[in-house]
PDB file of C-alpha atoms and ligand atoms in Angstrom:
ATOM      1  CA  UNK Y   1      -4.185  61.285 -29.191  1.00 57.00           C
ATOM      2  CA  UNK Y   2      -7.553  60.699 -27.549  1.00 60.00           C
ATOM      3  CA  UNK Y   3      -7.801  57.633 -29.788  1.00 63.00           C
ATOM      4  CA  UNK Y   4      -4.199  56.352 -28.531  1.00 58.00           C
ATOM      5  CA  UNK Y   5      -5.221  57.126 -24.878  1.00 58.00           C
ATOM      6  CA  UNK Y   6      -8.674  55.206 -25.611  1.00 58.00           C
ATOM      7  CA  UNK Y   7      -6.787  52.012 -26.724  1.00 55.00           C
ATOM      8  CA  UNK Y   8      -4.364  52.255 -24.195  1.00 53.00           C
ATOM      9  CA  UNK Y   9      -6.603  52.077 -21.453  1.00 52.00           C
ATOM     10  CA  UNK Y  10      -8.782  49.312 -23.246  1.00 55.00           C
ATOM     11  CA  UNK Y  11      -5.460  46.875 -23.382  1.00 52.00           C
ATOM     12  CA  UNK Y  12      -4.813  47.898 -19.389  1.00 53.00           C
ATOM     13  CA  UNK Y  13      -8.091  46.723 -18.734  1.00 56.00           C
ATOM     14  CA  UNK Y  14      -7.756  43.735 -20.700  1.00 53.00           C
ATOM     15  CA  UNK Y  15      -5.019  42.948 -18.562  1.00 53.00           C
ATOM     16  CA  UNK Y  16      -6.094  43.915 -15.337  1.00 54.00           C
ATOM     17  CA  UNK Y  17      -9.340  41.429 -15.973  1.00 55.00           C
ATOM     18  CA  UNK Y  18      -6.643  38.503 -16.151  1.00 55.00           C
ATOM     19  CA  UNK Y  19      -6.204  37.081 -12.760  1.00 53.00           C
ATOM     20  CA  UNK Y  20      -2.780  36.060 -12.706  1.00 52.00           C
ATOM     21  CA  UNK Y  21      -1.384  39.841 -14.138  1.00 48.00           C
ATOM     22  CA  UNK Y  22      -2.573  41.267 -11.282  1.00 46.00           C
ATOM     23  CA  UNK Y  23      -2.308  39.959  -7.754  1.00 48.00           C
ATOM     24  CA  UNK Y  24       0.097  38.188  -5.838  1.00 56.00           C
ATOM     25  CA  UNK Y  25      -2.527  36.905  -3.789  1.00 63.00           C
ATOM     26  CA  UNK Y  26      -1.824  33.379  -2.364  1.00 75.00           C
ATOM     27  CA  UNK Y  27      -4.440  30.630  -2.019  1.00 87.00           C
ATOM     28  CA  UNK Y  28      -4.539  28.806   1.218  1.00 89.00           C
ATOM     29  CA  UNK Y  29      -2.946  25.328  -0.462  1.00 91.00           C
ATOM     30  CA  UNK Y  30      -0.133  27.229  -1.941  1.00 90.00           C
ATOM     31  CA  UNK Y  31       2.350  29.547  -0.680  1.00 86.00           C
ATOM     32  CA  UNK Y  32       5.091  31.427  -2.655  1.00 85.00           C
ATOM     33  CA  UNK Y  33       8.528  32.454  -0.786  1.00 84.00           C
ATOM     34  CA  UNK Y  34      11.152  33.902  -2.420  1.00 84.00           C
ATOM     35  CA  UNK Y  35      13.910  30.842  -3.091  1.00 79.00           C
ATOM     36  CA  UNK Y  36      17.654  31.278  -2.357  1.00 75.00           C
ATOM     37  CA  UNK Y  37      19.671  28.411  -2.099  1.00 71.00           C
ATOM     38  CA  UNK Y  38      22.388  28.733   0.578  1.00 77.00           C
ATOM     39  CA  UNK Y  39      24.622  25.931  -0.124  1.00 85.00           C
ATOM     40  CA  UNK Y  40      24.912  24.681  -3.442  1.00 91.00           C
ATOM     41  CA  UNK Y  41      26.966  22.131  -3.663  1.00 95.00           C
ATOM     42  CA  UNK Y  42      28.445  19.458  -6.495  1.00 97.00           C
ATOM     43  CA  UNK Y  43      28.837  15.749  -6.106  1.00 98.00           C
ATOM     44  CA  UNK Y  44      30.017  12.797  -8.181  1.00 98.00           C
ATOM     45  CA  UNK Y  45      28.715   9.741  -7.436  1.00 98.00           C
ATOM     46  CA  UNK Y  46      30.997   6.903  -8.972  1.00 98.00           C
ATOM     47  CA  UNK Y  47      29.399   3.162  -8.996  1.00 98.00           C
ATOM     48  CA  UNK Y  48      28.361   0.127 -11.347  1.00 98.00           C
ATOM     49  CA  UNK Y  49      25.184  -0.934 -12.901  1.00 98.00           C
ATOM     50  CA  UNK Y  50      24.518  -4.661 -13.101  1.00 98.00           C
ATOM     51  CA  UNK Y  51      21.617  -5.348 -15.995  1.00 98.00           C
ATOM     52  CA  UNK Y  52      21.251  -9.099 -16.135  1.00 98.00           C
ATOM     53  CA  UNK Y  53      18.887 -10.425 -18.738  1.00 97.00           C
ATOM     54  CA  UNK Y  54      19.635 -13.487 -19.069  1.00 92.00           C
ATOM     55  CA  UNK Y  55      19.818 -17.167 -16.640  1.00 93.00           C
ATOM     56  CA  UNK Y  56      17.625 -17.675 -13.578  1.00 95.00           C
ATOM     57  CA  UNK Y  57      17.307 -14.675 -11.878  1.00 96.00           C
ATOM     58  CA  UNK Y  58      17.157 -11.815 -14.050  1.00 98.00           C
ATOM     59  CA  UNK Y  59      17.121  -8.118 -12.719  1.00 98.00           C
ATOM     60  CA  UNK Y  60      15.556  -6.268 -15.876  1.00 98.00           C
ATOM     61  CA  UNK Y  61      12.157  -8.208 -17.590  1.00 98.00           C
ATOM     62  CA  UNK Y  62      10.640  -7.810 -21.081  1.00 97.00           C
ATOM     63  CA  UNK Y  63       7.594  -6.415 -19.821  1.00 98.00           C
ATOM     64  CA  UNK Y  64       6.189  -5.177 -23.083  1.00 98.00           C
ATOM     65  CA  UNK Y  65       7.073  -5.395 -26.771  1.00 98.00           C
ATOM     66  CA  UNK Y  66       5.175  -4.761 -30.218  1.00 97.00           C
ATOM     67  CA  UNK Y  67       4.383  -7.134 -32.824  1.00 97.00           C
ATOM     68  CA  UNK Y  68       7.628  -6.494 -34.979  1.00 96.00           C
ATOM     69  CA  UNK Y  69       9.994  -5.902 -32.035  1.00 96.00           C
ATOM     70  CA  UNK Y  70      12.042  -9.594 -32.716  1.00 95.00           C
ATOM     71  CA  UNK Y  71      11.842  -8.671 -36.387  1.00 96.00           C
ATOM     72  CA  UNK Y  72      13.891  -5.128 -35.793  1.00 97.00           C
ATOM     73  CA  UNK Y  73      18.051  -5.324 -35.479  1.00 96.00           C
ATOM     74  CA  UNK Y  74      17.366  -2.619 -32.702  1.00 96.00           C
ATOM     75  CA  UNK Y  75      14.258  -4.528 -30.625  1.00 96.00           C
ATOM     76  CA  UNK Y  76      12.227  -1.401 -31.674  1.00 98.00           C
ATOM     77  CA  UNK Y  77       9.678  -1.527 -28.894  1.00 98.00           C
ATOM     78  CA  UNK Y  78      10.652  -3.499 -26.326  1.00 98.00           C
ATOM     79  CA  UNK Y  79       9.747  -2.480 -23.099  1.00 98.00           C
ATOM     80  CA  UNK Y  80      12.214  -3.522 -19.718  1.00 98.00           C
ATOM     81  CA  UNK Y  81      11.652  -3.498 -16.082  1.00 98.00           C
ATOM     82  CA  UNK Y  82      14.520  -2.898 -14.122  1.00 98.00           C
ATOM     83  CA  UNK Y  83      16.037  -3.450 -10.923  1.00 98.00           C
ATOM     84  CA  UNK Y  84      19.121  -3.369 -10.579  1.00 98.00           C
ATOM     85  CA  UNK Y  85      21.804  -2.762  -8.355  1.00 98.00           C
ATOM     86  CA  UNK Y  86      24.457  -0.637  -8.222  1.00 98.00           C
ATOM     87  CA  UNK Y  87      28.182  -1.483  -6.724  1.00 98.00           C
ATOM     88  CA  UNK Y  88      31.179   0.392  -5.363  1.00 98.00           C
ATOM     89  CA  UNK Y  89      33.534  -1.632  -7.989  1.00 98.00           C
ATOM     90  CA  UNK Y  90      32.835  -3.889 -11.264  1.00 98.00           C
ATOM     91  CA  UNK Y  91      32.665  -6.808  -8.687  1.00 98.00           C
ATOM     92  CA  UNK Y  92      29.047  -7.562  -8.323  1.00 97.00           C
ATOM     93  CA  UNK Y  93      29.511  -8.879  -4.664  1.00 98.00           C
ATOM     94  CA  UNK Y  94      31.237  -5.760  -3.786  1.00 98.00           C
ATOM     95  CA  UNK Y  95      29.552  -3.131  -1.339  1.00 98.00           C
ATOM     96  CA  UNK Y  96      25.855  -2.454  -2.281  1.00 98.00           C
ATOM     97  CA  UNK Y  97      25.286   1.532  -2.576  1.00 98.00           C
ATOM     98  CA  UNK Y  98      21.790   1.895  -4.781  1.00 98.00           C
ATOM     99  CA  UNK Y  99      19.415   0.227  -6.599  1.00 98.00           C
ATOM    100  CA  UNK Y 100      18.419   1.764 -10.528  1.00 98.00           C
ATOM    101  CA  UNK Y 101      14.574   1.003 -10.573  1.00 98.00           C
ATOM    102  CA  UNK Y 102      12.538   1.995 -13.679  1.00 98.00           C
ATOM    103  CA  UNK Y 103      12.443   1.521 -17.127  1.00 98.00           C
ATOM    104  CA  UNK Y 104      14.311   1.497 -20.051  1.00 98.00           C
ATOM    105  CA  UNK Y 105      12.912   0.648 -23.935  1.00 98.00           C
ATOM    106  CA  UNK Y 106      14.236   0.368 -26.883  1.00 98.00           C
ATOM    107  CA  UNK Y 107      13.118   4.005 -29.119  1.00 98.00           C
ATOM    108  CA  UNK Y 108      15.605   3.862 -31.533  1.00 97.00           C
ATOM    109  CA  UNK Y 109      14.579   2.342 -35.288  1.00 96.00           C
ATOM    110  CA  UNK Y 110      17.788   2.627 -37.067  1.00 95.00           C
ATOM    111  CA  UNK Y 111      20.168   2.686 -34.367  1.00 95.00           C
ATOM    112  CA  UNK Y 112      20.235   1.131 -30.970  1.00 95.00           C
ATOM    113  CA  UNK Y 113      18.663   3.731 -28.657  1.00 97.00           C
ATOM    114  CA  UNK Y 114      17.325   2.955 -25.406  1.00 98.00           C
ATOM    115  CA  UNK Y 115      15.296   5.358 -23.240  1.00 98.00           C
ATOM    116  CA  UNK Y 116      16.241   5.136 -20.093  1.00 98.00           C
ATOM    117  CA  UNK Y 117      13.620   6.494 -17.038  1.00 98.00           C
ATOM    118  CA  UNK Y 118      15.217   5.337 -13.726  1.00 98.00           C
ATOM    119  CA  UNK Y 119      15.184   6.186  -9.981  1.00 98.00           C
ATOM    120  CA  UNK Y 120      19.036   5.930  -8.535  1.00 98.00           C
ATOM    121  CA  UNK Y 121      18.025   5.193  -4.675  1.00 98.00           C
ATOM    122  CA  UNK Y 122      21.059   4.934  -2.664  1.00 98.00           C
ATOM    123  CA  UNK Y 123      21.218   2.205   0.137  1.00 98.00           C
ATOM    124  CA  UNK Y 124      24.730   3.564   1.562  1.00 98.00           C
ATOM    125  CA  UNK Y 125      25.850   5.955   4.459  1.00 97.00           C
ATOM    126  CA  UNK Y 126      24.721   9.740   4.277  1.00 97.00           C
ATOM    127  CA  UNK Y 127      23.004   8.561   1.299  1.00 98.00           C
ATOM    128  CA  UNK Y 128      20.760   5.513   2.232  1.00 98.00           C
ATOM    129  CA  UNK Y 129      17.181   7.445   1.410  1.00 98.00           C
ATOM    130  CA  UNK Y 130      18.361  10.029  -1.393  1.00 98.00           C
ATOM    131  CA  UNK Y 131      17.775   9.532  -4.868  1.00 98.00           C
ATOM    132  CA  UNK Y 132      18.356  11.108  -8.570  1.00 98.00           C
ATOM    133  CA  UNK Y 133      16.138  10.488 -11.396  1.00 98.00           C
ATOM    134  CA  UNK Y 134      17.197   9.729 -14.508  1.00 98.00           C
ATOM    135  CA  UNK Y 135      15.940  10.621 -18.366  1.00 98.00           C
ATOM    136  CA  UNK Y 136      17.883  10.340 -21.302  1.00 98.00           C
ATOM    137  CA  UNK Y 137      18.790   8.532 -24.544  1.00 98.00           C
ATOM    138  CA  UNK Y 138      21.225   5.662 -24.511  1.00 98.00           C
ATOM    139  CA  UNK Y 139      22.737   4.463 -27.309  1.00 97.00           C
ATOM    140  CA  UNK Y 140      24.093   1.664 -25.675  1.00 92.00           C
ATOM    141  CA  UNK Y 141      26.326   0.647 -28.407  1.00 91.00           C
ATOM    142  CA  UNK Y 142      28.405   3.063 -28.208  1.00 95.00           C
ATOM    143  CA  UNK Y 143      31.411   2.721 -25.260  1.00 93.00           C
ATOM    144  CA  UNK Y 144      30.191   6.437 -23.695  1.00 97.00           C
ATOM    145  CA  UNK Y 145      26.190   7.985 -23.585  1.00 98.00           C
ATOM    146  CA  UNK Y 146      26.012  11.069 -21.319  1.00 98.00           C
ATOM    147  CA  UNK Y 147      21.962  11.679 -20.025  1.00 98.00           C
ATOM    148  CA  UNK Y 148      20.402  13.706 -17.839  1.00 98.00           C
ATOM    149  CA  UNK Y 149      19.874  13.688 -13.865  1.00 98.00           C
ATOM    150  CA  UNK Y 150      16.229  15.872 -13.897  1.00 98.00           C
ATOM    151  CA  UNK Y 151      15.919  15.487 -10.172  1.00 98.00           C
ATOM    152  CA  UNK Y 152      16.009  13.796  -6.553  1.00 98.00           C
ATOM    153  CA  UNK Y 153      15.075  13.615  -3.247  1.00 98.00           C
ATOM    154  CA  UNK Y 154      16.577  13.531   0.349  1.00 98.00           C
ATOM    155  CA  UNK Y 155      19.908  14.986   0.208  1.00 97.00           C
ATOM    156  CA  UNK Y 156      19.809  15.171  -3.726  1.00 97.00           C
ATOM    157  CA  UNK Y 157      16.566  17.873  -3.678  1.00 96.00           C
ATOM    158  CA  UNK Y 158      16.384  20.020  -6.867  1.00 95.00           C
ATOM    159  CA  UNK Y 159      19.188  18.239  -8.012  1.00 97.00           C
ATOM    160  CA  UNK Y 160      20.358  18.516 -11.543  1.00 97.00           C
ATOM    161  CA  UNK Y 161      23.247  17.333 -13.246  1.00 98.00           C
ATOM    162  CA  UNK Y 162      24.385  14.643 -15.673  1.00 98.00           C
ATOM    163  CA  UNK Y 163      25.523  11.067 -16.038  1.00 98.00           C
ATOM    164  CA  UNK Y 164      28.023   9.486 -18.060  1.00 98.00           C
ATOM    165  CA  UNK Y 165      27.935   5.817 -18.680  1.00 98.00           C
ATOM    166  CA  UNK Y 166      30.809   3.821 -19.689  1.00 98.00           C
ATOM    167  CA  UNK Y 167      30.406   0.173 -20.633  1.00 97.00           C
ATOM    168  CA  UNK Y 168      32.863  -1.926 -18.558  1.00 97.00           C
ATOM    169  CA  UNK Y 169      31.387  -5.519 -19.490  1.00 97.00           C
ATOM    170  CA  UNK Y 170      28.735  -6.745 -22.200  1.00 96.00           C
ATOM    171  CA  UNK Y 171      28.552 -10.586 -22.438  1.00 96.00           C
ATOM    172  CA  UNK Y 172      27.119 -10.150 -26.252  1.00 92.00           C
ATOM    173  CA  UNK Y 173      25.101 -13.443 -26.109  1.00 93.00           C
ATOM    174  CA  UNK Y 174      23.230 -13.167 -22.736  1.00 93.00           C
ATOM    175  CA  UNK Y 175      22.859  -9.363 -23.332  1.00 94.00           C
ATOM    176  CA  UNK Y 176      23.901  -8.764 -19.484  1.00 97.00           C
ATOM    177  CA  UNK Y 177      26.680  -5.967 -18.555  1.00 97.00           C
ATOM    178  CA  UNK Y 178      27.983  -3.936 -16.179  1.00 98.00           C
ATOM    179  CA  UNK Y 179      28.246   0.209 -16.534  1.00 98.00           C
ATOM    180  CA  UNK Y 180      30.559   2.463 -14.877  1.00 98.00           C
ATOM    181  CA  UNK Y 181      28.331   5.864 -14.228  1.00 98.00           C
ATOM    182  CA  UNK Y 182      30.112   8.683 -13.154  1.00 98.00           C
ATOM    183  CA  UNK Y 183      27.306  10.979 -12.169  1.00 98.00           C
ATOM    184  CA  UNK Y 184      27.817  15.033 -11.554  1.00 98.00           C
ATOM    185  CA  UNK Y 185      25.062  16.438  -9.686  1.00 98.00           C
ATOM    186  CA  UNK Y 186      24.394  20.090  -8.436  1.00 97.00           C
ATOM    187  CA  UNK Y 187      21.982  20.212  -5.736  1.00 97.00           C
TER     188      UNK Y 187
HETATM  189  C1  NAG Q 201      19.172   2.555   5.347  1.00 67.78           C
HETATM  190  O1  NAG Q 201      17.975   3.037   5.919  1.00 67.78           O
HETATM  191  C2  NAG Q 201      17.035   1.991   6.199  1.00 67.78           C
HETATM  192  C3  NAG Q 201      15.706   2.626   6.595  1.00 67.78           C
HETATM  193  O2  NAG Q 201      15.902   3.805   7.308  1.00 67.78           O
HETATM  194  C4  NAG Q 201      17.603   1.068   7.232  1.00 67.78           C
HETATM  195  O3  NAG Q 201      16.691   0.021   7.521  1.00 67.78           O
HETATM  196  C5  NAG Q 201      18.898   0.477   6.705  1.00 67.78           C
HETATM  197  O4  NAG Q 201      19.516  -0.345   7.656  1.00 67.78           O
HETATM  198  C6  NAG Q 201      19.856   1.561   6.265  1.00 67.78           C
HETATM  199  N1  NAG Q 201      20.967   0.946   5.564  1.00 67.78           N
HETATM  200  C7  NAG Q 201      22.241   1.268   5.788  1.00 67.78           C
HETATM  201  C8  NAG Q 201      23.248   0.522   4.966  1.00 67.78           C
HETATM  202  O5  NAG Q 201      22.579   2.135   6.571  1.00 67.78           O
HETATM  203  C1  NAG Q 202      27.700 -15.114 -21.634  1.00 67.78           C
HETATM  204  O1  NAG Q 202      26.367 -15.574 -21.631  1.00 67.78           O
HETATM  205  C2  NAG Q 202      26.216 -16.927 -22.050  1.00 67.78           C
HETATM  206  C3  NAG Q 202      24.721 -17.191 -22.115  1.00 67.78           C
HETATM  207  O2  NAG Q 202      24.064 -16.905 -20.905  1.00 67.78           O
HETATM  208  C4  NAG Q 202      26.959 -17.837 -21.082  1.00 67.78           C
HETATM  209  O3  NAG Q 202      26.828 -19.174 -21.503  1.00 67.78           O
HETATM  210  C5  NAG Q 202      28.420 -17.419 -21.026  1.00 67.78           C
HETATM  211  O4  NAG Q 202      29.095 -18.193 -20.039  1.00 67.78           O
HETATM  212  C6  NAG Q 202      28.551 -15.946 -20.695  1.00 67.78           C
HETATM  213  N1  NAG Q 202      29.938 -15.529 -20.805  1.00 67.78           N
HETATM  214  C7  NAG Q 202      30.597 -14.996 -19.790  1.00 67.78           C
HETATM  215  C8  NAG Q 202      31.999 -14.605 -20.073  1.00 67.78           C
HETATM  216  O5  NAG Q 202      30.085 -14.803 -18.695  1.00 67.78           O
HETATM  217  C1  NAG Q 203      33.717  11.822 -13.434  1.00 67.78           C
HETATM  218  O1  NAG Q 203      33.264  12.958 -14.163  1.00 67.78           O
HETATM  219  C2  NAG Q 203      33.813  14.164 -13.687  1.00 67.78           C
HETATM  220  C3  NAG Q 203      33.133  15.328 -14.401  1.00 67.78           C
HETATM  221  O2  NAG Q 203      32.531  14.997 -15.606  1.00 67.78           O
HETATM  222  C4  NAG Q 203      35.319  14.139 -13.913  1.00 67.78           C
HETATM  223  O3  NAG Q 203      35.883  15.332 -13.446  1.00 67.78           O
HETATM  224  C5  NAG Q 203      35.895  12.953 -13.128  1.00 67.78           C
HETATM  225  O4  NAG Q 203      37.278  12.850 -13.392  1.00 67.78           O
HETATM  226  C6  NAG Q 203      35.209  11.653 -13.513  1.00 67.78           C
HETATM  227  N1  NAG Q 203      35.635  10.601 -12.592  1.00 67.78           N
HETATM  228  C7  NAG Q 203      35.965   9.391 -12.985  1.00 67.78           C
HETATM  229  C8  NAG Q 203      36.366   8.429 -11.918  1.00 67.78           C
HETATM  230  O5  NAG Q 203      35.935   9.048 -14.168  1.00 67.78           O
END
């Protein structure tokens, strides 16, 4: 019993000498408060992504590639820089609401997989100075990929959510098209 008692204590102080078991002491750069959200709330964003790759002014650029990329059906390594901007509908004069800036690669070796890292910024009403951020596979080839929103800022803080990407356009030769995202965000 004494023995139990003995090792007992011996694994209390073990834990006790551990800073972070013990105190709930703050430092005076960071400061704890307990977090409730109030209101929660959903929104879908609906707009079109315009990648153009090809002709005179482009608004993703190979920045990056490795020595076998043009040899791989799936450009297996290429890097892009993007900037490009998002619509209200397919019609790429119609109503600026965002920008997607980032980049996207290919990481796929068998099939086409692009990872995508973007910032959405939005440009329009209530939401000119928000953002989401983007992370996720997209197998572009396929007509729907579904990725994850892993953040934002301005009225999107702590947001979460998804995105679902629908190809509406692909011009095969130039590589340029036009996505539908339907994007569900909590925040
Ligand atoms: C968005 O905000 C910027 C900077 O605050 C401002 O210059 C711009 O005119 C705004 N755009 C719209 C469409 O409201
Ligand atoms: C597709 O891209 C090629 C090469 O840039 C261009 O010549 C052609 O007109 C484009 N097709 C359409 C339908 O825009
Ligand atoms: C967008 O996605 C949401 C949820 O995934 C769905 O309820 C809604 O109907 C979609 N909207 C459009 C325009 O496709």
């Amino acid at each position: 019993m004494a023995k139990l008692i003995g090792v007992v204590l011996m694994l209390f102080s073990l834990v006790a000498a551990i800073p972070w078991a013990q105190s709930s002491e703050e430092e005076s750069w960071a400061t704890s408060h307990e977090f409730q959200k109030k209101e929660t709330v959903i929104t879908n964003l609906n707009f079109y992504f315009h990648d153009i790759v090809g002709g005179k002014n482009p608004t993703a650029v190979r920045v990056a590639q490795a020595a076998n990329t043009n040899k791989s059906p799936t450009f297996f390594g290429v890097v892009m820089m993007a900037d490009d901007p998002l619509t209200k509908t397919p019609d790429p004069n119609s109503k600026l609401v965002g920008r997607a800036q980032g980049l996207y690669g290919s990481a796929g070796q068998q099939e086409l997989a692009l990872i995508m890292a973007l910032n959405f910024g939005f440009v329009d009403g209530i939401y000119n100075g928000s953002s989401i951020s983007l992370l996720g596979k997209n197998p572009a080839s396929h007509p729907v990929r579904e990725m994850a929103i892993v953040g934002g800022t301005g009225i999107f803080r702590l947001a979460r959510g998804y995105a679902i990407a629908h190809t509406h356009w692909f011009n095969a030769t130039s590589g340029d098209a036009i996505v539908r995202y339907n994007v569900t965000v909590v925040h």
